[in-house]
Coordinates of C-alpha atoms in Angstrom, one line a residue:
M1 CA 120.6 76.5 114.6
T2 CA 117.7 77.4 116.9
T3 CA 114.6 75.5 117.2
E4 CA 111.4 77.6 117.3
Q5 CA 109.2 76.5 120.3
P6 CA 105.4 76.1 119.7
K7 CA 103.5 79.2 120.8
P8 CA 100.9 79.0 123.6
K9 CA 97.3 79.4 122.5
M10 CA 97.2 82.8 124.1
Q11 CA 100.1 84.0 121.9
R12 CA 98.5 82.6 118.8
S13 CA 95.0 84.2 119.3
R14 CA 94.8 88.0 119.0
L15 CA 91.1 87.8 119.9
L16 CA 91.8 86.1 123.3
R17 CA 94.5 88.7 124.0
L18 CA 92.0 91.5 123.2
I19 CA 89.4 89.8 125.5
V20 CA 92.0 89.5 128.3
A21 CA 93.1 93.1 127.9
V22 CA 89.5 94.4 128.1
V23 CA 88.7 92.2 131.1
V24 CA 91.8 93.5 132.9
T25 CA 91.7 97.2 132.1
I26 CA 88.0 98.1 132.3
P27 CA 87.6 97.0 136.0
L28 CA 90.8 98.5 136.8
V29 CA 89.8 102.0 135.4
I30 CA 86.3 101.7 136.9
S31 CA 87.9 100.9 140.2
A32 CA 90.4 103.7 140.0
I33 CA 87.7 106.4 139.1
Y34 CA 85.5 105.1 142.0
M35 CA 88.5 105.2 144.3
W36 CA 89.2 108.8 143.3
A37 CA 85.4 109.6 143.7
L38 CA 85.7 108.8 147.3
W39 CA 88.3 111.6 147.8
D40 CA 87.0 114.2 150.2
P41 CA 88.0 117.7 148.8
T42 CA 86.1 119.8 151.4
K43 CA 89.3 120.8 153.1
K44 CA 90.6 122.6 150.0
V45 CA 87.5 124.0 148.3
D46 CA 88.5 127.4 149.6
E47 CA 91.1 127.4 146.8
M48 CA 88.6 126.8 143.9
P49 CA 88.3 129.9 141.8
I50 CA 84.6 131.0 141.8
A51 CA 83.3 134.1 140.0
I52 CA 80.7 136.3 141.7
V53 CA 78.8 138.8 139.4
N54 CA 76.7 141.4 141.3
S55 CA 74.2 142.7 138.8
D56 CA 72.0 144.2 141.5
V57 CA 71.3 147.9 140.8
G58 CA 69.9 148.7 144.3
Y59 CA 66.5 150.0 145.2
G60 CA 65.3 153.2 146.6
E61 CA 66.8 156.5 147.3
G62 CA 68.7 158.4 150.2
A63 CA 68.4 156.8 153.5
D64 CA 65.9 154.3 152.3
R65 CA 68.2 152.8 149.6
V66 CA 68.8 149.1 149.6
D67 CA 71.9 147.5 148.2
A68 CA 71.3 143.8 149.2
G69 CA 73.4 142.5 146.3
Q70 CA 76.5 144.2 147.5
G71 CA 76.1 143.0 151.0
V72 CA 75.7 139.4 149.8
A73 CA 78.7 139.6 147.5
E74 CA 80.9 141.0 150.3
N75 CA 79.7 138.4 152.8
L76 CA 80.6 135.6 150.3
V77 CA 84.1 137.0 149.7
K78 CA 84.6 137.5 153.4
S79 CA 83.4 133.9 154.3
G80 CA 86.3 132.3 152.4
A81 CA 84.1 129.3 151.9
L82 CA 85.3 129.1 148.3
G83 CA 87.8 131.0 146.3
F84 CA 85.3 133.8 145.5
E85 CA 86.3 136.6 143.1
L86 CA 84.0 139.6 142.5
V87 CA 84.2 140.3 138.7
D88 CA 82.1 141.8 136.0
E89 CA 79.6 139.6 134.0
Q90 CA 81.7 139.4 130.8
K91 CA 84.9 138.4 132.6
A92 CA 83.0 135.8 134.7
Y93 CA 81.5 133.9 131.8
E94 CA 84.4 134.1 129.6
G95 CA 86.4 132.6 132.5
L96 CA 83.8 129.8 132.9
R97 CA 84.2 129.0 129.3
A98 CA 88.0 129.1 129.6
G99 CA 88.0 126.9 132.7
D100 CA 89.4 129.8 134.8
Y101 CA 86.4 129.6 137.1
Y102 CA 84.6 126.5 138.1
F103 CA 81.2 128.1 138.3
V104 CA 79.7 131.5 138.3
I105 CA 77.3 133.0 141.0
Q106 CA 75.3 135.8 139.7
I107 CA 73.1 138.2 141.8
P108 CA 70.2 139.4 139.6
K109 CA 69.5 143.0 138.7
D110 CA 66.3 143.3 140.7
F111 CA 67.6 141.5 143.8
S112 CA 67.3 144.4 146.2
E113 CA 63.9 145.4 144.7
S114 CA 62.5 141.9 145.3
L115 CA 63.8 141.8 148.9
A116 CA 62.7 145.3 149.7
N117 CA 59.1 144.4 148.5
I118 CA 58.9 141.1 150.0
A119 CA 56.2 142.2 152.5
T120 CA 53.9 142.7 149.5
V121 CA 53.8 138.9 149.1
T122 CA 55.8 137.6 146.0
E123 CA 55.5 134.2 144.6
A124 CA 59.1 133.3 144.6
P125 CA 62.2 134.4 146.6
A126 CA 65.0 136.5 145.0
L127 CA 67.0 134.0 142.9
I128 CA 70.7 133.8 142.8
S129 CA 71.8 131.9 139.7
V130 CA 74.6 129.4 139.8
T131 CA 76.1 128.4 136.4
F132 CA 78.2 125.3 135.9
N133 CA 80.1 124.0 132.9
D134 CA 80.6 120.3 133.0
Y135 CA 82.8 120.4 129.8
N136 CA 85.5 121.7 132.1
T137 CA 85.1 119.7 135.2
L138 CA 82.7 116.9 136.2
K139 CA 82.7 117.4 140.1
A140 CA 82.5 121.1 140.2
S141 CA 78.7 121.1 139.9
S142 CA 78.2 118.5 142.7
I143 CA 80.8 120.2 145.0
G144 CA 79.4 123.6 144.1
G145 CA 75.9 122.6 144.9
S146 CA 77.0 121.3 148.2
A147 CA 79.1 124.4 148.9
M148 CA 76.2 126.6 148.0
E149 CA 74.1 125.0 150.6
K150 CA 76.8 125.7 153.2
I151 CA 77.2 129.3 152.3
Q152 CA 73.5 129.9 152.3
Q153 CA 74.0 131.3 155.8
S154 CA 76.4 134.0 154.4
V155 CA 73.7 134.9 151.9
L156 CA 71.0 135.1 154.5
K157 CA 73.2 137.2 156.7
G158 CA 73.6 139.7 153.9
V159 CA 69.8 140.0 153.3
A160 CA 68.5 139.6 156.9
A161 CA 68.6 143.3 157.6
T162 CA 66.7 144.0 154.3
T163 CA 63.9 141.4 154.6
V164 CA 63.3 141.6 158.3
G165 CA 64.0 145.4 158.2
T166 CA 61.3 145.7 155.6
L167 CA 58.7 144.3 157.8
V168 CA 60.0 146.3 160.8
D169 CA 59.7 149.5 158.8
G170 CA 56.2 148.6 157.8
V171 CA 55.1 147.8 161.4
Q172 CA 57.0 151.0 162.5
S173 CA 55.1 153.1 159.9
L174 CA 51.9 151.4 161.1
G175 CA 52.8 152.5 164.7
D176 CA 53.5 156.1 163.5
G177 CA 50.2 156.1 161.8
L178 CA 48.5 154.9 164.9
R179 CA 50.3 157.5 167.0
T180 CA 49.1 160.3 164.6
A181 CA 45.7 158.8 164.9
A182 CA 45.9 158.9 168.7
D183 CA 46.8 162.5 168.5
G184 CA 43.9 163.2 166.3
S185 CA 41.6 161.4 168.6
T186 CA 42.8 163.5 171.6
Q187 CA 41.9 166.7 169.5
L188 CA 38.5 165.0 168.8
A189 CA 37.9 164.6 172.6
D190 CA 38.9 168.3 173.2
G191 CA 36.4 169.3 170.5
T192 CA 33.6 167.3 172.1
T193 CA 34.5 168.9 175.5
T194 CA 34.2 172.4 173.9
L195 CA 30.9 171.3 172.3
R196 CA 29.7 170.1 175.7
E197 CA 30.6 173.3 177.4
G198 CA 29.0 175.3 174.6
I199 CA 25.8 173.5 175.1
E200 CA 25.8 173.7 178.9
N201 CA 27.0 177.3 179.3
E202 CA 25.4 179.0 176.1
L203 CA 22.8 176.9 174.4
A204 CA 20.9 175.9 177.6
P205 CA 20.6 179.4 179.0
G206 CA 19.5 180.7 175.5
V207 CA 16.8 178.1 175.5
G208 CA 15.8 179.2 179.0
Q209 CA 15.5 182.7 178.0
A210 CA 13.6 181.6 175.0
T211 CA 11.2 180.0 177.4
E212 CA 11.0 183.3 179.4
G213 CA 10.2 185.1 176.2
A214 CA 7.5 182.6 175.5
G215 CA 6.1 183.4 179.0
K216 CA 6.1 187.1 178.1
L217 CA 4.5 186.3 174.8
A218 CA 1.7 184.6 176.7
A219 CA 1.2 187.6 178.8
G220 CA 1.1 189.9 175.9
A221 CA -1.3 187.5 174.3
G222 CA -3.5 187.9 177.4
T223 CA -3.3 191.6 177.3
L224 CA -4.3 191.5 173.6
S225 CA -7.1 189.3 174.5
Q226 CA -8.5 191.8 176.9
G227 CA -8.1 194.6 174.4
L228 CA -9.9 192.6 171.9
Y229 CA -12.8 192.1 174.4
T230 CA -13.0 195.8 174.7
L231 CA -12.8 196.2 170.9
Q232 CA -15.6 193.7 170.7
A233 CA -17.7 195.5 173.2
G234 CA -17.2 198.9 171.2
T235 CA -18.1 197.2 168.1
D236 CA -21.2 195.9 169.6
T237 CA -22.2 199.4 170.7
L238 CA -21.4 200.6 167.1
G239 CA -23.3 197.8 165.8
D240 CA -26.4 198.8 168.0
G241 CA -26.2 202.4 166.8
A242 CA -26.0 201.1 163.2
T243 CA -29.0 198.9 163.8
Q244 CA -31.0 201.8 165.3
I245 CA -30.1 203.9 162.3
A246 CA -31.2 201.0 159.9
D247 CA -34.4 200.7 161.9
G248 CA -35.1 204.4 161.8
I249 CA -34.5 204.4 158.1
E250 CA -36.8 201.5 157.7
R251 CA -39.5 203.2 159.8
L252 CA -39.0 206.4 157.7
T253 CA -39.4 204.5 154.5
G254 CA -42.2 202.6 156.0
Q255 CA -44.4 205.5 156.4
I256 CA -44.2 206.3 152.7
P257 CA -45.8 203.9 150.4
L258 CA -42.9 203.7 148.0
A259 CA -44.5 201.3 145.8
Q260 CA -47.7 203.4 145.3
V261 CA -45.5 206.4 144.9
E262 CA -43.6 204.8 142.3
Q263 CA -46.8 203.7 140.4
L264 CA -48.2 207.2 140.6
L265 CA -45.0 208.6 139.2
Q266 CA -45.1 206.2 136.3
Q267 CA -48.7 207.3 135.6
A268 CA -47.8 211.0 135.9
K269 CA -44.9 210.6 133.5
A270 CA -47.2 209.0 131.0
A271 CA -49.9 211.8 131.4
L272 CA -47.8 214.8 131.6
P273 CA -46.0 216.0 128.4
N274 CA -43.0 217.3 130.4
A275 CA -42.3 215.1 133.3
S276 CA -38.5 215.8 133.9
Q277 CA -39.3 217.1 137.4
L278 CA -40.6 213.7 138.3
D279 CA -37.3 212.1 137.7
T280 CA -35.9 213.9 140.6
V281 CA -38.6 212.3 142.8
T282 CA -37.8 208.9 141.2
E283 CA -34.2 209.2 142.2
L284 CA -35.1 210.3 145.7
I285 CA -37.2 207.2 146.1
E286 CA -34.3 205.0 144.7
G287 CA -31.9 206.7 147.2
L288 CA -34.1 206.0 150.1
K289 CA -34.3 202.4 149.1
A290 CA -30.6 202.1 148.7
L291 CA -30.1 203.9 152.1
Q292 CA -32.5 201.4 153.7
A293 CA -30.6 198.4 152.3
G294 CA -27.1 199.8 153.0
S295 CA -27.7 200.8 156.6
R296 CA -29.0 197.4 157.3
Q297 CA -25.9 195.8 155.7
V298 CA -23.7 198.1 157.7
A299 CA -25.4 197.1 160.9
N300 CA -25.0 193.5 160.1
E301 CA -21.3 193.8 159.3
L302 CA -20.7 195.5 162.6
T303 CA -22.9 193.2 164.7
D304 CA -22.8 189.8 163.1
P305 CA -19.5 187.8 164.1
N306 CA -20.1 185.6 161.0
A307 CA -19.9 188.6 158.8
Q308 CA -16.9 189.0 156.6
Y309 CA -16.0 192.3 157.9
R310 CA -16.6 191.8 161.7
G311 CA -15.0 188.3 161.7
G312 CA -12.0 189.3 159.5
L313 CA -11.4 192.4 161.6
N314 CA -11.5 190.4 164.8
K315 CA -8.9 187.8 163.5
L316 CA -6.6 190.5 162.1
V317 CA -6.6 192.5 165.2
D318 CA -6.0 189.4 167.4
G319 CA -3.4 188.0 165.0
G320 CA -1.5 191.2 164.7
A321 CA -1.3 191.8 168.4
Q322 CA 0.0 188.2 168.9
L323 CA 2.5 188.5 166.1
S324 CA 3.9 191.8 167.4
S325 CA 4.3 190.7 170.9
G326 CA 5.7 187.2 170.2
A327 CA 8.0 188.4 167.5
N328 CA 9.7 190.9 169.9
E329 CA 10.2 188.2 172.5
L330 CA 11.3 185.6 170.0
S331 CA 13.9 187.9 168.5
A332 CA 15.4 188.5 171.9
G333 CA 15.6 184.8 172.5
M334 CA 17.0 184.0 169.1
V335 CA 19.9 186.5 169.6
K336 CA 21.0 184.4 172.5
L337 CA 20.4 181.1 170.8
D338 CA 22.5 182.2 167.9
A339 CA 25.4 182.9 170.2
G340 CA 25.1 179.5 171.6
V341 CA 25.0 177.9 168.2
A342 CA 28.0 179.8 167.1
K343 CA 30.0 178.3 169.8
L344 CA 28.5 174.9 169.0
A345 CA 29.8 175.3 165.5
D346 CA 33.3 176.1 166.8
G347 CA 33.2 172.9 168.8
A348 CA 31.9 171.0 165.7
R349 CA 34.7 172.5 163.7
Q350 CA 37.3 171.3 166.1
L351 CA 35.6 167.8 166.1
D352 CA 35.8 167.7 162.3
E353 CA 39.5 168.7 162.4
G354 CA 40.4 165.9 164.9
A355 CA 38.4 163.4 162.9
G356 CA 40.1 164.4 159.8
K357 CA 43.5 163.9 161.4
L358 CA 42.4 160.5 162.8
S359 CA 41.2 159.4 159.3
T360 CA 44.5 160.5 157.6
G361 CA 46.7 158.9 160.2
L362 CA 44.8 155.6 160.1
N363 CA 44.8 155.6 156.3
D364 CA 48.6 156.3 156.1
G365 CA 49.3 153.7 158.6
A366 CA 47.1 151.2 156.8
E367 CA 48.9 151.9 153.4
Q368 CA 52.2 151.5 154.9
A369 CA 51.4 148.3 156.8
P370 CA 52.1 144.9 155.0
D371 CA 49.1 143.3 153.4
F372 CA 49.5 139.7 154.2
G373 CA 46.5 138.5 152.4
D374 CA 44.6 135.3 153.1
Q375 CA 46.0 132.2 154.9
D376 CA 47.6 130.6 152.0
R377 CA 49.4 133.9 151.1
R378 CA 50.4 134.4 154.8
T379 CA 51.9 130.9 154.8
S380 CA 53.8 131.7 151.6
L381 CA 55.1 134.9 153.0
A382 CA 56.3 133.2 156.1
S383 CA 58.3 130.8 154.0
L384 CA 59.7 133.7 152.0
I385 CA 60.8 135.6 155.2
S386 CA 62.5 132.4 156.5
T387 CA 64.3 131.7 153.3
P388 CA 64.1 134.9 151.2
V389 CA 66.9 133.9 148.7
G390 CA 66.6 130.9 146.4
K391 CA 69.2 129.4 144.1
E392 CA 68.6 128.5 140.5
Y393 CA 71.2 126.2 139.0
K394 CA 72.2 126.5 135.3
H395 CA 74.3 124.3 133.2
V396 CA 76.2 125.1 130.1
A397 CA 76.5 121.4 129.5
Q398 CA 75.3 119.1 132.3
A399 CA 77.2 115.8 132.8
Q400 CA 74.8 114.1 135.2
F401 CA 71.8 112.0 133.9
N402 CA 73.6 111.2 130.6
G403 CA 74.1 114.8 129.7
P404 CA 76.4 116.2 127.0
G405 CA 78.9 117.6 129.6
A406 CA 80.3 114.1 130.2
M407 CA 81.7 113.8 126.6
V408 CA 85.0 115.5 127.3
V409 CA 85.8 113.1 130.2
I410 CA 84.8 110.2 128.0
L411 CA 86.9 111.3 125.1
I412 CA 89.9 111.9 127.4
I413 CA 89.5 108.3 128.8
I414 CA 89.0 106.5 125.6
T415 CA 91.9 108.2 123.8
M416 CA 94.2 106.7 126.4
L417 CA 92.5 103.5 127.4
I418 CA 91.9 102.3 123.9
P419 CA 95.7 102.4 122.9
I420 CA 96.5 100.5 126.2
V421 CA 94.0 97.8 125.2
V422 CA 95.2 97.7 121.7
F423 CA 98.8 97.3 122.8
M424 CA 97.8 94.6 125.1
S425 CA 95.9 92.8 122.3
F426 CA 99.2 92.6 120.4
R427 CA 101.7 89.7 121.0
G428 CA 103.7 90.6 124.0
H429 CA 107.5 90.3 124.5
R430 CA 109.6 90.0 127.6
F431 CA 112.2 92.3 129.0
V432 CA 115.3 92.7 126.8
T433 CA 118.1 90.8 128.5
D434 CA 121.7 90.3 127.5
D435 CA 120.8 87.0 125.7
E436 CA 117.6 88.3 124.0
A437 CA 117.8 90.1 120.8
P438 CA 115.5 93.3 120.8
R439 CA 113.1 94.1 118.1
S440 CA 114.3 96.1 115.2
V441 CA 113.4 99.9 114.7
R442 CA 111.3 98.8 111.7
D443 CA 109.3 96.4 113.8
I444 CA 108.7 98.8 116.5
A445 CA 107.7 101.6 114.0
R446 CA 105.4 99.2 112.2
R447 CA 103.7 98.1 115.6
G448 CA 103.3 101.7 116.5
L449 CA 101.7 102.6 113.2
A450 CA 99.4 99.7 113.5
V451 CA 98.4 100.3 117.1
A452 CA 97.9 104.1 116.2
G453 CA 95.6 103.2 113.2
I454 CA 93.6 100.6 115.1
S455 CA 93.2 103.0 118.1
L456 CA 92.0 105.9 115.9
V457 CA 89.3 103.8 114.4
A458 CA 88.2 102.3 117.7
V459 CA 88.2 105.7 119.4
W460 CA 86.1 107.2 116.6
V461 CA 83.6 104.4 116.6
L462 CA 83.2 104.3 120.4
A463 CA 83.0 108.1 120.6
A464 CA 80.3 108.2 117.9
L465 CA 78.3 105.6 119.8
V466 CA 78.5 107.5 122.9
W467 CA 78.0 110.8 121.2
F468 CA 74.8 109.9 119.4
F469 CA 73.2 107.1 121.4
M470 CA 74.2 107.5 125.0
L471 CA 74.0 111.2 125.7
S472 CA 70.9 113.3 125.5
P473 CA 71.0 115.9 124.0
S474 CA 74.0 115.2 122.0
P475 CA 77.0 117.5 122.6
D476 CA 77.1 120.7 120.7
P477 CA 80.8 122.0 120.6
V478 CA 81.6 125.4 119.2
S479 CA 84.2 124.0 117.0
L480 CA 83.6 120.3 115.9
W481 CA 86.6 120.1 113.7
Q482 CA 88.8 121.2 116.5
V483 CA 87.2 118.3 118.6
Y484 CA 88.3 115.9 115.7
L485 CA 91.8 117.3 115.6
I486 CA 92.3 117.1 119.4
T487 CA 90.9 113.6 119.6
A488 CA 93.2 112.4 116.9
A489 CA 96.3 114.1 118.4
A490 CA 95.6 112.8 121.8
T491 CA 95.2 109.3 120.5
V492 CA 98.4 109.3 118.6
M493 CA 100.2 111.0 121.5
N494 CA 99.0 108.3 123.9
V495 CA 100.1 105.6 121.5
A496 CA 103.6 107.1 121.4
L497 CA 103.7 107.4 125.2
I498 CA 102.5 104.0 125.8
S499 CA 104.8 102.5 123.2
V500 CA 107.8 104.0 125.3
L501 CA 106.5 102.1 128.4
F502 CA 105.9 98.9 126.5
T503 CA 109.3 99.1 124.7
L504 CA 111.2 100.0 127.8
F505 CA 109.6 97.6 130.3
G506 CA 108.0 94.8 128.1
Y507 CA 104.4 93.6 128.0
V508 CA 103.5 93.0 131.6
V509 CA 105.2 95.9 133.3
G510 CA 104.4 98.2 130.3
A511 CA 100.7 97.4 130.7
V512 CA 100.8 98.0 134.5
T513 CA 102.7 101.2 134.3
S514 CA 100.5 102.5 131.4
L515 CA 97.4 101.9 133.5
A516 CA 98.9 103.5 136.6
W517 CA 100.0 106.4 134.5
M518 CA 96.4 106.8 133.3
M519 CA 94.9 106.5 136.8
L520 CA 97.3 109.1 138.2
Q521 CA 96.5 111.5 135.4
L522 CA 92.7 110.9 135.8
F523 CA 93.0 112.2 139.4
S524 CA 95.2 115.1 138.8
Y525 CA 94.4 116.5 135.3
G526 CA 91.5 118.7 136.6
G527 CA 88.7 117.3 134.4
I528 CA 87.1 115.2 137.2
W529 CA 88.4 116.7 140.3
M530 CA 89.4 120.3 140.6
Y531 CA 93.2 120.2 140.8
Q532 CA 93.2 122.7 143.6
T533 CA 91.5 120.2 145.8
V534 CA 93.8 117.2 145.4
P535 CA 96.9 116.6 147.4
A536 CA 100.0 118.5 146.7
P537 CA 101.9 115.8 144.7
F538 CA 98.9 115.5 142.4
Q539 CA 98.8 119.2 142.0
W540 CA 102.4 119.1 140.8
L541 CA 101.4 116.3 138.3
Y542 CA 98.7 118.6 136.9
W543 CA 101.3 120.9 135.4
I544 CA 103.2 118.2 133.7
S545 CA 100.4 115.8 132.7
P546 CA 99.8 115.4 129.0
M547 CA 96.1 114.8 129.9
T548 CA 96.0 118.3 131.2
L549 CA 96.9 119.5 127.7
V550 CA 94.2 117.3 126.2
Q551 CA 91.7 118.8 128.5
K552 CA 92.7 122.3 127.7
G553 CA 92.3 121.5 124.0
Y554 CA 88.9 120.1 124.5
T555 CA 87.9 123.1 126.7
A556 CA 88.8 125.4 123.9
S557 CA 87.1 123.5 121.2
F558 CA 83.8 122.8 123.1
N559 CA 83.5 126.2 124.7
G560 CA 84.9 128.2 121.7
V561 CA 87.7 130.0 123.7
S562 CA 91.4 130.6 123.0
G563 CA 94.0 128.0 123.8
F564 CA 93.3 125.3 121.3
W565 CA 96.4 125.7 119.1
P566 CA 99.0 125.9 122.0
A567 CA 97.4 122.7 123.5
F568 CA 97.3 121.0 120.1
V569 CA 100.9 121.8 119.1
S570 CA 102.2 120.7 122.6
I571 CA 100.4 117.4 122.2
I572 CA 102.0 116.9 118.8
V573 CA 105.4 117.8 120.2
I574 CA 104.9 115.3 123.1
G575 CA 104.0 112.6 120.6
V576 CA 106.9 113.2 118.4
V577 CA 109.3 113.3 121.3
A578 CA 107.8 110.1 122.7
A579 CA 108.1 108.5 119.4
G580 CA 111.7 109.6 119.2
I581 CA 112.4 108.2 122.6
T582 CA 111.0 104.9 121.6
L583 CA 113.2 104.7 118.5
A584 CA 116.2 105.8 120.6
I585 CA 115.5 103.0 123.2
V586 CA 115.3 100.4 120.4
Q587 CA 118.6 101.6 118.8
W588 CA 120.3 101.6 122.2
Q589 CA 119.0 98.1 123.0
N590 CA 120.1 96.8 119.6
K591 CA 123.6 98.3 120.0
R592 CA 123.9 97.0 123.5
Y593 CA 122.9 93.5 122.2
Q594 CA 125.3 93.6 119.3
S595 CA 128.2 94.7 121.6
L596 CA 127.4 92.0 124.1
N597 CA 127.2 89.3 121.4
A598 CA 130.2 90.4 119.2
P599 CA 132.8 87.7 118.5
G600 CA 135.4 87.5 121.3
S601 CA 133.0 89.2 123.8
S602 CA 132.8 87.6 127.2
G603 CA 129.1 87.1 126.9
D604 CA 128.9 84.8 123.8
A605 CA 130.5 81.7 124.9
D606 CA 127.6 80.3 126.9
T607 CA 124.8 82.2 125.2
E608 CA 122.2 80.5 123.3
I609 CA 120.8 83.0 120.7
L610 CA 117.0 82.7 120.2
T611 CA 115.4 84.2 117.3
P612 CA 112.9 86.8 118.5
T613 CA 109.3 86.1 117.7
P614 CA 107.9 88.7 115.3

């Protein structure tokens, strides 16, 4: 009869075993993750599949057309810095959601237009967007950001000809305009020369001739003056004659007492009954009086220079003579002056044409020359020219800074780590030896179900705490029910796999191998490090790791892409196979034990059978 030995306190307290399990496993996992984080993948990043989308439509026509986006895409592919693939936009973003590409580089539609017009001073460079999805892989964003800094030279090489060429074209256009202006200024100089020659050869002689004409006009005016003197003398003679006539008439009329005669005639008309004959006498007397006054007036008009007739006649004759002589000479001079002015007009016309060309050339050059603006804008433009292409990072779900993209990795870790901790919190058992009775199939199945139930509850609780209280914003998977299914399936699968290790190797070795298996998978499954960048043995492990299937299931459920059901079914199959292996191991151990301890066997003579501790 066997005597049951008292159990150590550690064996009796499940809480103490749980505390020990947590204290042991958590630092190991953190240390493993930190150790893997020190891995330098830069030698293998050229194998990372990266999608390039060239949405640039180009700018301009003919020889002036700019296709900077095509140049950038080709330079990136040729650089081989990453595993670049030039694809269309739909394929790129579908591949990003499915995990086929680690990130997407997209060249915008107006890329060439922005670069072609960079000399007009823009507020921002042409932006190339880089989109990451941390639901798929945590390190892709950080490695991608570092890689993008290194491949910036390839981008700048592709746009240098466009940005610098734009400024060179602008300066060249300015030079062409200035050369046109120079040609116009030459014609302007020719026009001014023609103007000078016209003035010297034509206008000046014409003015001289006009001066000569003026001299002749003066001579004619002198001749006219002499003639007028003669006319004046003749007028004086005529005036003397008129005066004498007036004096004679006055003497004649003075000998006749006209007043008395008029009085007598009035008396005679009154006394005579028929005095019509006297009217003739009266008229004669009136005529004599009028003749007397008129002759005197004529004499005054001919002799008095202040009289209207004599003064007006003198001015008219003088002015008419001067006008005739001067007009003739002036006409001759003006004919020559007109010829000189005509040539002056031709020179002025050439001057105007040259000035027009100068103005047009300068205006065209000014329009085509870059307008750099004030000092601040010139400083901004200098910065744009030195770095004409910027990067804009986008995240479907960012993991850094407690972002929702970390949820997939957290779920993968806890679906495996919690079952290990739960297994370790249960009472341990040693290796199965020839003298140790193994546990029954029923005990193993019961323990497996208990571990699975506790693990599921713990996973849901811990996942909910992280989901709602640690991540901001909370994750927003496309299919939440698929997340539930894949989490439950992964937890149960890991329980089955860990059960194999604990059943096969016992408590201590089973715990160590489970943790080692977890750490190896964390490094190789592709959710933290891109599997193309890890050493070759770990790349092989990627294809056989159950954690890889869990990652694919989460990728499908969070991103809403195909692949969920194949991953889910594969996880279930692995769990069932692992559970079957556990039961087969237990049956084999029991059969072996029974055969070794059967009556008459060589092994039961000196063997003390101990009742296994449940």
